[in-house]
Tab-separated table of C-alpha atoms and ligand atoms in Angstrom:
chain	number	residue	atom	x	y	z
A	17	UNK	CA	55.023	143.611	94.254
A	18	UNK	CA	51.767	144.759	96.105
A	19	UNK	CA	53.719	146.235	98.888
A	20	UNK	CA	55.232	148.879	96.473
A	21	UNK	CA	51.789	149.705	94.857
A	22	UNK	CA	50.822	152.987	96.360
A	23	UNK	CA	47.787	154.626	97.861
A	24	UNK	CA	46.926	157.047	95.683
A	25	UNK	CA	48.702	158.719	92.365
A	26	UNK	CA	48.577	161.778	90.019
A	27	UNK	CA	47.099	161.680	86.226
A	28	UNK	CA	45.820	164.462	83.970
A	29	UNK	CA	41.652	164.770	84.421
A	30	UNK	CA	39.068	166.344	82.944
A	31	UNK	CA	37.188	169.051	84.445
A	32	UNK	CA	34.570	171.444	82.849
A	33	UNK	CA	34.381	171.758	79.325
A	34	UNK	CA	37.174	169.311	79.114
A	35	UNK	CA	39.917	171.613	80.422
A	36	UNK	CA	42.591	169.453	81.793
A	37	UNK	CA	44.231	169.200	85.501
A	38	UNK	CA	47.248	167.746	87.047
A	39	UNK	CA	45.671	165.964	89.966
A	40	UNK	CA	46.898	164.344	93.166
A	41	UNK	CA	45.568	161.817	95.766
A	42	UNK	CA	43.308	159.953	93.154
A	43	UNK	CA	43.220	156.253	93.997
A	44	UNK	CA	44.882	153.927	91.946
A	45	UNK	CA	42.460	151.328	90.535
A	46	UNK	CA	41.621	147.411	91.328
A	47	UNK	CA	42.976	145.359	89.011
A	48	UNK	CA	40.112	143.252	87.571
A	49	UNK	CA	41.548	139.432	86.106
A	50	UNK	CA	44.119	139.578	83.428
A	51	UNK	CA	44.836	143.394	84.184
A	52	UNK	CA	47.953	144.540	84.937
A	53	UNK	CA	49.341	147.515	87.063
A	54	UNK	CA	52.070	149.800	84.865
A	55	UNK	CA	54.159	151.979	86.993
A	56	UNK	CA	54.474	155.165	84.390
A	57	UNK	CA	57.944	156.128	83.687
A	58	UNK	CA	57.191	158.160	80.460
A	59	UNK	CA	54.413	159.270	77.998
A	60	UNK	CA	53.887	159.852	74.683
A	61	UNK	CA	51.451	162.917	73.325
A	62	UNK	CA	49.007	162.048	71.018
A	63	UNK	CA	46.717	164.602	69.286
A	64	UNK	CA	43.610	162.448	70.274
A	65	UNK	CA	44.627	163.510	74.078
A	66	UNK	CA	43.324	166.931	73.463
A	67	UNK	CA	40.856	166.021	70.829
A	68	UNK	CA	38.739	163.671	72.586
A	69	UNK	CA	38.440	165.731	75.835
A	70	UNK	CA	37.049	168.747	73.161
A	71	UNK	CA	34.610	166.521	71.640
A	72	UNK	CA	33.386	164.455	74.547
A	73	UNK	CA	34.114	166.683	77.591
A	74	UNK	CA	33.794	163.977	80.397
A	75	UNK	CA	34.522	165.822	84.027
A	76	UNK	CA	36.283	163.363	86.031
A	77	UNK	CA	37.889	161.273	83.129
A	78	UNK	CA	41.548	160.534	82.711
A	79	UNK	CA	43.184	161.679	79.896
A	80	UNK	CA	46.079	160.188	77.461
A	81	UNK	CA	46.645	156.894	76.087
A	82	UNK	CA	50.254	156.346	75.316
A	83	UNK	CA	52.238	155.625	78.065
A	84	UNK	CA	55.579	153.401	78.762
A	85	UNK	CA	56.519	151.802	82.479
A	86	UNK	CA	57.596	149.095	84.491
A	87	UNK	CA	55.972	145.723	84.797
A	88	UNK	CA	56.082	142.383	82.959
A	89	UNK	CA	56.195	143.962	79.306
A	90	UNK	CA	55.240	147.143	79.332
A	91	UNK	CA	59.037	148.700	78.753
A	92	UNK	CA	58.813	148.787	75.018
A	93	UNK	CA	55.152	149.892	74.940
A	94	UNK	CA	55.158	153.992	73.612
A	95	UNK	CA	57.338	151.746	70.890
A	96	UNK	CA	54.487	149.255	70.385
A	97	UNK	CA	51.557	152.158	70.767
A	98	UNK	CA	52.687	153.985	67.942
A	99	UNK	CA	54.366	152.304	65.392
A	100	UNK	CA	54.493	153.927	61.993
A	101	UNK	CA	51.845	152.984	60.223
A	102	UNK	CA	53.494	153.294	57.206
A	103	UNK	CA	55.728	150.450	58.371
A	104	UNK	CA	53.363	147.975	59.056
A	105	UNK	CA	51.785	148.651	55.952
A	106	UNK	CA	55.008	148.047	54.033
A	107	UNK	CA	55.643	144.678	55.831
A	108	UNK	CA	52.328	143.473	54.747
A	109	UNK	CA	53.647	143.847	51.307
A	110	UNK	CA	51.760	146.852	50.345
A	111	UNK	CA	53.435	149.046	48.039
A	112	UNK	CA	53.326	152.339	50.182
A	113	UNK	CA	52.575	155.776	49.098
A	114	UNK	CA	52.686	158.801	51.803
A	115	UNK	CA	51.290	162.530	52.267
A	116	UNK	CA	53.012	165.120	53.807
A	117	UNK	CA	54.482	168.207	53.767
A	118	UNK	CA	57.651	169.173	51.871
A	119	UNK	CA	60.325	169.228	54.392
A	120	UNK	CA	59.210	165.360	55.717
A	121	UNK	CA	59.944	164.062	52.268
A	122	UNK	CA	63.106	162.322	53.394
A	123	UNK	CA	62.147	161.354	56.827
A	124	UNK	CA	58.916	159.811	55.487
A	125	UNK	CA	61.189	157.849	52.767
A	126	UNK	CA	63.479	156.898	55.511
A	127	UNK	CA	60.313	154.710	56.759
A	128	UNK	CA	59.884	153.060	53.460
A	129	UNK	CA	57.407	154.681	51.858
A	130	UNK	CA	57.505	154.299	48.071
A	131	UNK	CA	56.409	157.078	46.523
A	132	UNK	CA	55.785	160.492	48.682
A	133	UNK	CA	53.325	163.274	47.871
A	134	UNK	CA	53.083	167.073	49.225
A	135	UNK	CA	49.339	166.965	50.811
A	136	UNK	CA	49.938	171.230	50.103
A	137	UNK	CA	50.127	170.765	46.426
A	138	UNK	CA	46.508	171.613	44.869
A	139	UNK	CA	47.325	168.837	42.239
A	140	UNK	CA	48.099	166.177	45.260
A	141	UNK	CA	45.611	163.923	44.432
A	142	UNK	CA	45.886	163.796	40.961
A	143	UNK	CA	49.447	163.340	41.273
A	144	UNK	CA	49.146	160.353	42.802
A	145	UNK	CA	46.279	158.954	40.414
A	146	UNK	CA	49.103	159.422	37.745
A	147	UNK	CA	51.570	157.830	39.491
A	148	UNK	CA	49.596	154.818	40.725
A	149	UNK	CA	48.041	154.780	36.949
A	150	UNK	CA	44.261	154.855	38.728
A	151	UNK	CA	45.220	151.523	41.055
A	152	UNK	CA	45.347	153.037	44.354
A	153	UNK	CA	42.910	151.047	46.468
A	154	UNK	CA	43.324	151.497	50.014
A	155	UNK	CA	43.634	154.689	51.496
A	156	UNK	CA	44.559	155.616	55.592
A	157	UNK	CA	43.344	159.093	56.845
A	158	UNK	CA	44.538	159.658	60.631
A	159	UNK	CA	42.712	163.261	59.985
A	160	UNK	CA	39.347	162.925	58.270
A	161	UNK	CA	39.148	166.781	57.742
A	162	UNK	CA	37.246	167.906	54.943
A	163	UNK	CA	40.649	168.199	53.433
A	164	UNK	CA	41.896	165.224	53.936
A	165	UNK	CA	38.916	163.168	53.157
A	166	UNK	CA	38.789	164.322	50.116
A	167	UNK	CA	42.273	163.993	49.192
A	168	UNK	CA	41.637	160.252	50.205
A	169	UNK	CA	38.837	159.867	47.983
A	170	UNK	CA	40.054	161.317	44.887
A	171	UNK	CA	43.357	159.886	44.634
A	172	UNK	CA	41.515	156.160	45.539
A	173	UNK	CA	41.330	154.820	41.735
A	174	UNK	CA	38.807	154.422	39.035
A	175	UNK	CA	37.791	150.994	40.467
A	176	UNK	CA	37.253	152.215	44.175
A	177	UNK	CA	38.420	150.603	47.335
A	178	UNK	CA	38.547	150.950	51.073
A	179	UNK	CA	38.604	154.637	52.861
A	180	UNK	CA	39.782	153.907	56.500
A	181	UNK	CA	39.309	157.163	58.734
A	182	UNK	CA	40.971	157.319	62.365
A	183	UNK	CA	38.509	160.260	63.244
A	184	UNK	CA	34.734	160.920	62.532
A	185	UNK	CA	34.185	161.745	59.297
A	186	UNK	CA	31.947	163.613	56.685
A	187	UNK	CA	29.974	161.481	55.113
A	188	UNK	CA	28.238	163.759	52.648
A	189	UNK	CA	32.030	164.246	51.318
A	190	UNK	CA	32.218	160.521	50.489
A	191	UNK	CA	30.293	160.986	47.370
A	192	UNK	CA	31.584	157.552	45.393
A	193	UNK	CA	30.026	154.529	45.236
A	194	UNK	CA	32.544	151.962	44.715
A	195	UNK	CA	34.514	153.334	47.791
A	196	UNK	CA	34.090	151.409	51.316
A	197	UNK	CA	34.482	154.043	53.989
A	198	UNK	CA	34.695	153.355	57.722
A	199	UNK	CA	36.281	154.656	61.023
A	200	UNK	CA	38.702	152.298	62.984
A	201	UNK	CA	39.412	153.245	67.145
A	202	UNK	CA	42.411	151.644	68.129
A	203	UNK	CA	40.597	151.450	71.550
A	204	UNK	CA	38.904	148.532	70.147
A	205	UNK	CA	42.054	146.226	70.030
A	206	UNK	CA	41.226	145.557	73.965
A	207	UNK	CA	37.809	143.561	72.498
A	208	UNK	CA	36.250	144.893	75.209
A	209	UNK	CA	34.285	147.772	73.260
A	210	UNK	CA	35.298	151.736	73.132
A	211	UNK	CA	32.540	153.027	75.402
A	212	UNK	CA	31.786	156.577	73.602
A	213	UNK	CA	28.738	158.131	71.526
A	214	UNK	CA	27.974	157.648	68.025
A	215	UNK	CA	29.902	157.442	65.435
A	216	UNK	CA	33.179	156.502	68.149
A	217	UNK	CA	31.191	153.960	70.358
A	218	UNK	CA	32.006	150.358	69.250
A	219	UNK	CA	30.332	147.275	71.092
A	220	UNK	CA	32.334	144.568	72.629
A	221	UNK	CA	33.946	142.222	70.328
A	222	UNK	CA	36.332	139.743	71.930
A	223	UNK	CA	37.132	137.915	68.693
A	224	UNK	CA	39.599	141.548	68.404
A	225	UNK	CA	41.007	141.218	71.658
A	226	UNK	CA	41.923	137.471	70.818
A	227	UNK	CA	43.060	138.217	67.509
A	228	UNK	CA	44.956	141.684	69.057
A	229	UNK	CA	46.944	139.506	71.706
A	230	UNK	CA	48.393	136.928	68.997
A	231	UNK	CA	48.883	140.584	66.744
A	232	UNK	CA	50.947	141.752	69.772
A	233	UNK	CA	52.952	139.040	69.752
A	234	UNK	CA	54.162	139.385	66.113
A	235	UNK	CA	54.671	143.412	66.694
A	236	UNK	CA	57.090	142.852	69.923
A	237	UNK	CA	59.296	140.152	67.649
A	238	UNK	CA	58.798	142.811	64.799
A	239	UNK	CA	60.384	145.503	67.577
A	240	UNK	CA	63.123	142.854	68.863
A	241	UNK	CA	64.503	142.257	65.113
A	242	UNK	CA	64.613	146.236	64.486
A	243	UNK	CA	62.077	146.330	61.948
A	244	UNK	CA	59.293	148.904	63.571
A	245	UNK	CA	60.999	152.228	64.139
A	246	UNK	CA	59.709	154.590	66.362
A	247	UNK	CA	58.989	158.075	65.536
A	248	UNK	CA	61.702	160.792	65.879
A	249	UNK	CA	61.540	161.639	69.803
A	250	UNK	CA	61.193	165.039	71.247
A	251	UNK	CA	61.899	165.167	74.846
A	252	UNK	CA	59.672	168.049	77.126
A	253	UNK	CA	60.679	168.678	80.163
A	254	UNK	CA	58.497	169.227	83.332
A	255	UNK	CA	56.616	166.025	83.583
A	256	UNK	CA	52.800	166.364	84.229
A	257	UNK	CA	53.753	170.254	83.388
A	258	UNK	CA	54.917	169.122	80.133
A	259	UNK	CA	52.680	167.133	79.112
A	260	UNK	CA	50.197	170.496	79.466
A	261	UNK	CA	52.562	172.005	77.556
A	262	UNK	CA	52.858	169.690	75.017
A	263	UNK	CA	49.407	169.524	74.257
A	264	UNK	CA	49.040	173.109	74.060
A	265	UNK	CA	52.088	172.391	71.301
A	266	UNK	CA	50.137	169.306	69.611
A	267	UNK	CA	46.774	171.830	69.441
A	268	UNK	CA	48.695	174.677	68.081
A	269	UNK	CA	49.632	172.708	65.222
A	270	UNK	CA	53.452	173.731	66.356
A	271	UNK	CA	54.787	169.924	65.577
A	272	UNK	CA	55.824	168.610	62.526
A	273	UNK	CA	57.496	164.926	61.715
A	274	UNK	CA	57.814	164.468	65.809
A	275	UNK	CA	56.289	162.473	68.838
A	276	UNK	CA	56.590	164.763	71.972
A	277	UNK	CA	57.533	161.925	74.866
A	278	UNK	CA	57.418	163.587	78.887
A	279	UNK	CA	59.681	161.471	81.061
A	280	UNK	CA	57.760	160.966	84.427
A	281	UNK	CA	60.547	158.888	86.139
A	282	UNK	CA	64.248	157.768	84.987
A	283	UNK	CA	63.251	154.965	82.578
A	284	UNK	CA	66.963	153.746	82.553
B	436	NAP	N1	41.189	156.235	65.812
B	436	NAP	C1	42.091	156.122	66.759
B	436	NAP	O1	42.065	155.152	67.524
B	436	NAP	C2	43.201	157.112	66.899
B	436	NAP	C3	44.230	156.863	67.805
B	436	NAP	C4	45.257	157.778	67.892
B	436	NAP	C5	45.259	158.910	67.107
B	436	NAP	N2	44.249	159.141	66.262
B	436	NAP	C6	44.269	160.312	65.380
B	436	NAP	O2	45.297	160.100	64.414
B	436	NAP	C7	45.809	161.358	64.004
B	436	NAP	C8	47.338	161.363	63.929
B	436	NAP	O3	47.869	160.993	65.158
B	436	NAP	P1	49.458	160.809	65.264
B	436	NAP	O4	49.789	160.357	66.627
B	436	NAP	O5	49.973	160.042	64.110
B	436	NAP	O6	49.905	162.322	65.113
B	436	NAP	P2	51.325	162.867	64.905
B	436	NAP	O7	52.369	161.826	65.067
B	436	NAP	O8	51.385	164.083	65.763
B	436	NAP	O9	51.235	163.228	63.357
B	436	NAP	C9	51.234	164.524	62.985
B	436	NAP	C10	51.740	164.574	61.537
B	436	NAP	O10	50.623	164.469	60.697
B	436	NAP	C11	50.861	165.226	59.518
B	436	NAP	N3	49.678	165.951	59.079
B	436	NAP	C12	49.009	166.931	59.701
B	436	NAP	N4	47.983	167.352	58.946
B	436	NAP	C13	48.029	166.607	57.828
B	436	NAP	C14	47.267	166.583	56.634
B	436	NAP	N5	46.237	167.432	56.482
B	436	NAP	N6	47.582	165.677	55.687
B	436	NAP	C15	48.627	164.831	55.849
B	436	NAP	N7	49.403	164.835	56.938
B	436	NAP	C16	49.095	165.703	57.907
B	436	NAP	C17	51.919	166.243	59.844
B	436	NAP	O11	52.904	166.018	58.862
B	436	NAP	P3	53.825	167.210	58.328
B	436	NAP	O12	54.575	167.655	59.522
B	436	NAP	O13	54.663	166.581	57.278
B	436	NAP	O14	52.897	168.285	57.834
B	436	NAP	C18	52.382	165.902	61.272
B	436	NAP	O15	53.787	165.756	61.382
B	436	NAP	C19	45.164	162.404	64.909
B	436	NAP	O16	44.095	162.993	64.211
B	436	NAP	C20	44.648	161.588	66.074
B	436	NAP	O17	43.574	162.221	66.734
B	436	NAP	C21	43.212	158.266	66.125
């Protein structure tokens, strides 16, 4: 109810250089048509949180991007944010094969991935050009380091395919021919656009957001019938503190096979 809606409220911002602040007293914005107002009860860390701030330091900006909280349906939404890729994948009927480190092996499994590789092991890509007898088409790199990329692009088989990066990547390093290579912003789901510089920037395209809220549909019955599950949970205490903390965590490269979730209110 508007009554409840208060005057002003506290967020992480950017400041110089992209060093973040807990701030107080900053209004709380207009609702334009078909917006709605979440009251935050928790948040989930993402590693684009202290990325993006590096990259494009914005003074004044708000920072993070997965949140949970009370209004109409915004309860299950750190759920619905970040499900595992891997499991939407699978329920597209994709036969589903995962890098990571050793010790994830089981926990990756446990999502349904078919076959799992160790992204440490110098013969990683080749392993999984054996496995996948040169078929592997499309290939998923959240990272898009040099590293990664090229992981990507050498275990894609002899035919080609798709590389799909979730960061900018090198383009010099995508040396084959018959592979499609392109960067996806999840920001772009709204159809509205993702209002940053080259290569991130992406005009507006409603026929997403359209497409998106018919998407979100079939990911909330996906959630009600169990089959998306949520990354293991790591609970930090000390609210906006935490999420500081977290961050600091996330950038130290400190995490492993966890999503770091800050409780700002009692969800229950
Ligand atoms: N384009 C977009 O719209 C968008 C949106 C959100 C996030 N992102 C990006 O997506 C990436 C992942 O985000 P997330 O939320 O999934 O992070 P996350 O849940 O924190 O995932 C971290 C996991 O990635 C694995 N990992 C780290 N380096 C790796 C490597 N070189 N090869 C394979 N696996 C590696 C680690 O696995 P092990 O512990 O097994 O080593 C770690 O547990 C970040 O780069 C983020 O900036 C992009």
């Amino acid at each position: 109810m508007l009554s409840e809606v208060p005057a002003t409220q506290t967020a992480i911002i950017q400041y110089h250089g992209g060093s973040l602040k807990i701030t107080s007293g900053l209004p709380v914005p207009e609702l334009e048509p078909h917006h709605v107002l979440v009251r935050t009860a928790s948040v989930a860390l993402n590693p684009c949180d202290f990325k993006m701030p590096m990259r494009f330091p914005t003074p004044g900006l708000w920072d993070g991007c997965d949140f949970s909280g009370f209004s109409v349906l915004f309860k299950d939404l750190i759920n619905l944010t970040r499900p595992r890729a891997l499991i939407m994948v699978k329920l597209c009927g994709h036969r589903v094969i995962a890098a990571c480190s050793l010790k994830n092996f089981d926990l990756v499994r446990s999502y349904g991935a078919d076959l799992v590789f160790d992204y440490n092991s110098k013969t990683c890509a080749q392993d999984i050009r054996t496995a996948t007898k040169n078929t592997l088409r499309y290939a998923l790199d959240p990272f898009a380091e040099a590293k990664t990329l090229i992981l990507c692009q050498e275990a894609i088989g002899r035919t080609g395919g798709r590389y799909c990066a979730l960061e900018q990547y090198q383009e010099h390093l995508c040396a084959r021919k018959t592979v499609k290579n392109d960067l996806v912003m999840g920001g772009a789901i709204s159809g509205n656009g993702v209002q940053l510089p080259e290569p991130y920037g992406i005009p507006p395209r409603p026929e997403i957001g359209t497409w998106a809220r018919s998407w979100y549909k079939t990911v909330q019955r996906l959630i009600d019938d169990g089959k998306l599950k949520p990354s293991p949970v790591r609970l930090l205490p000390g609210r906006f503190e935490g999420i500081i903390e977290g961050l600091k965590m996330l950038k130290e490269g400190t995490i492993s096979g966890q999503k770091l979730v800050v409780l700002l209110e009692n969800a229950a």
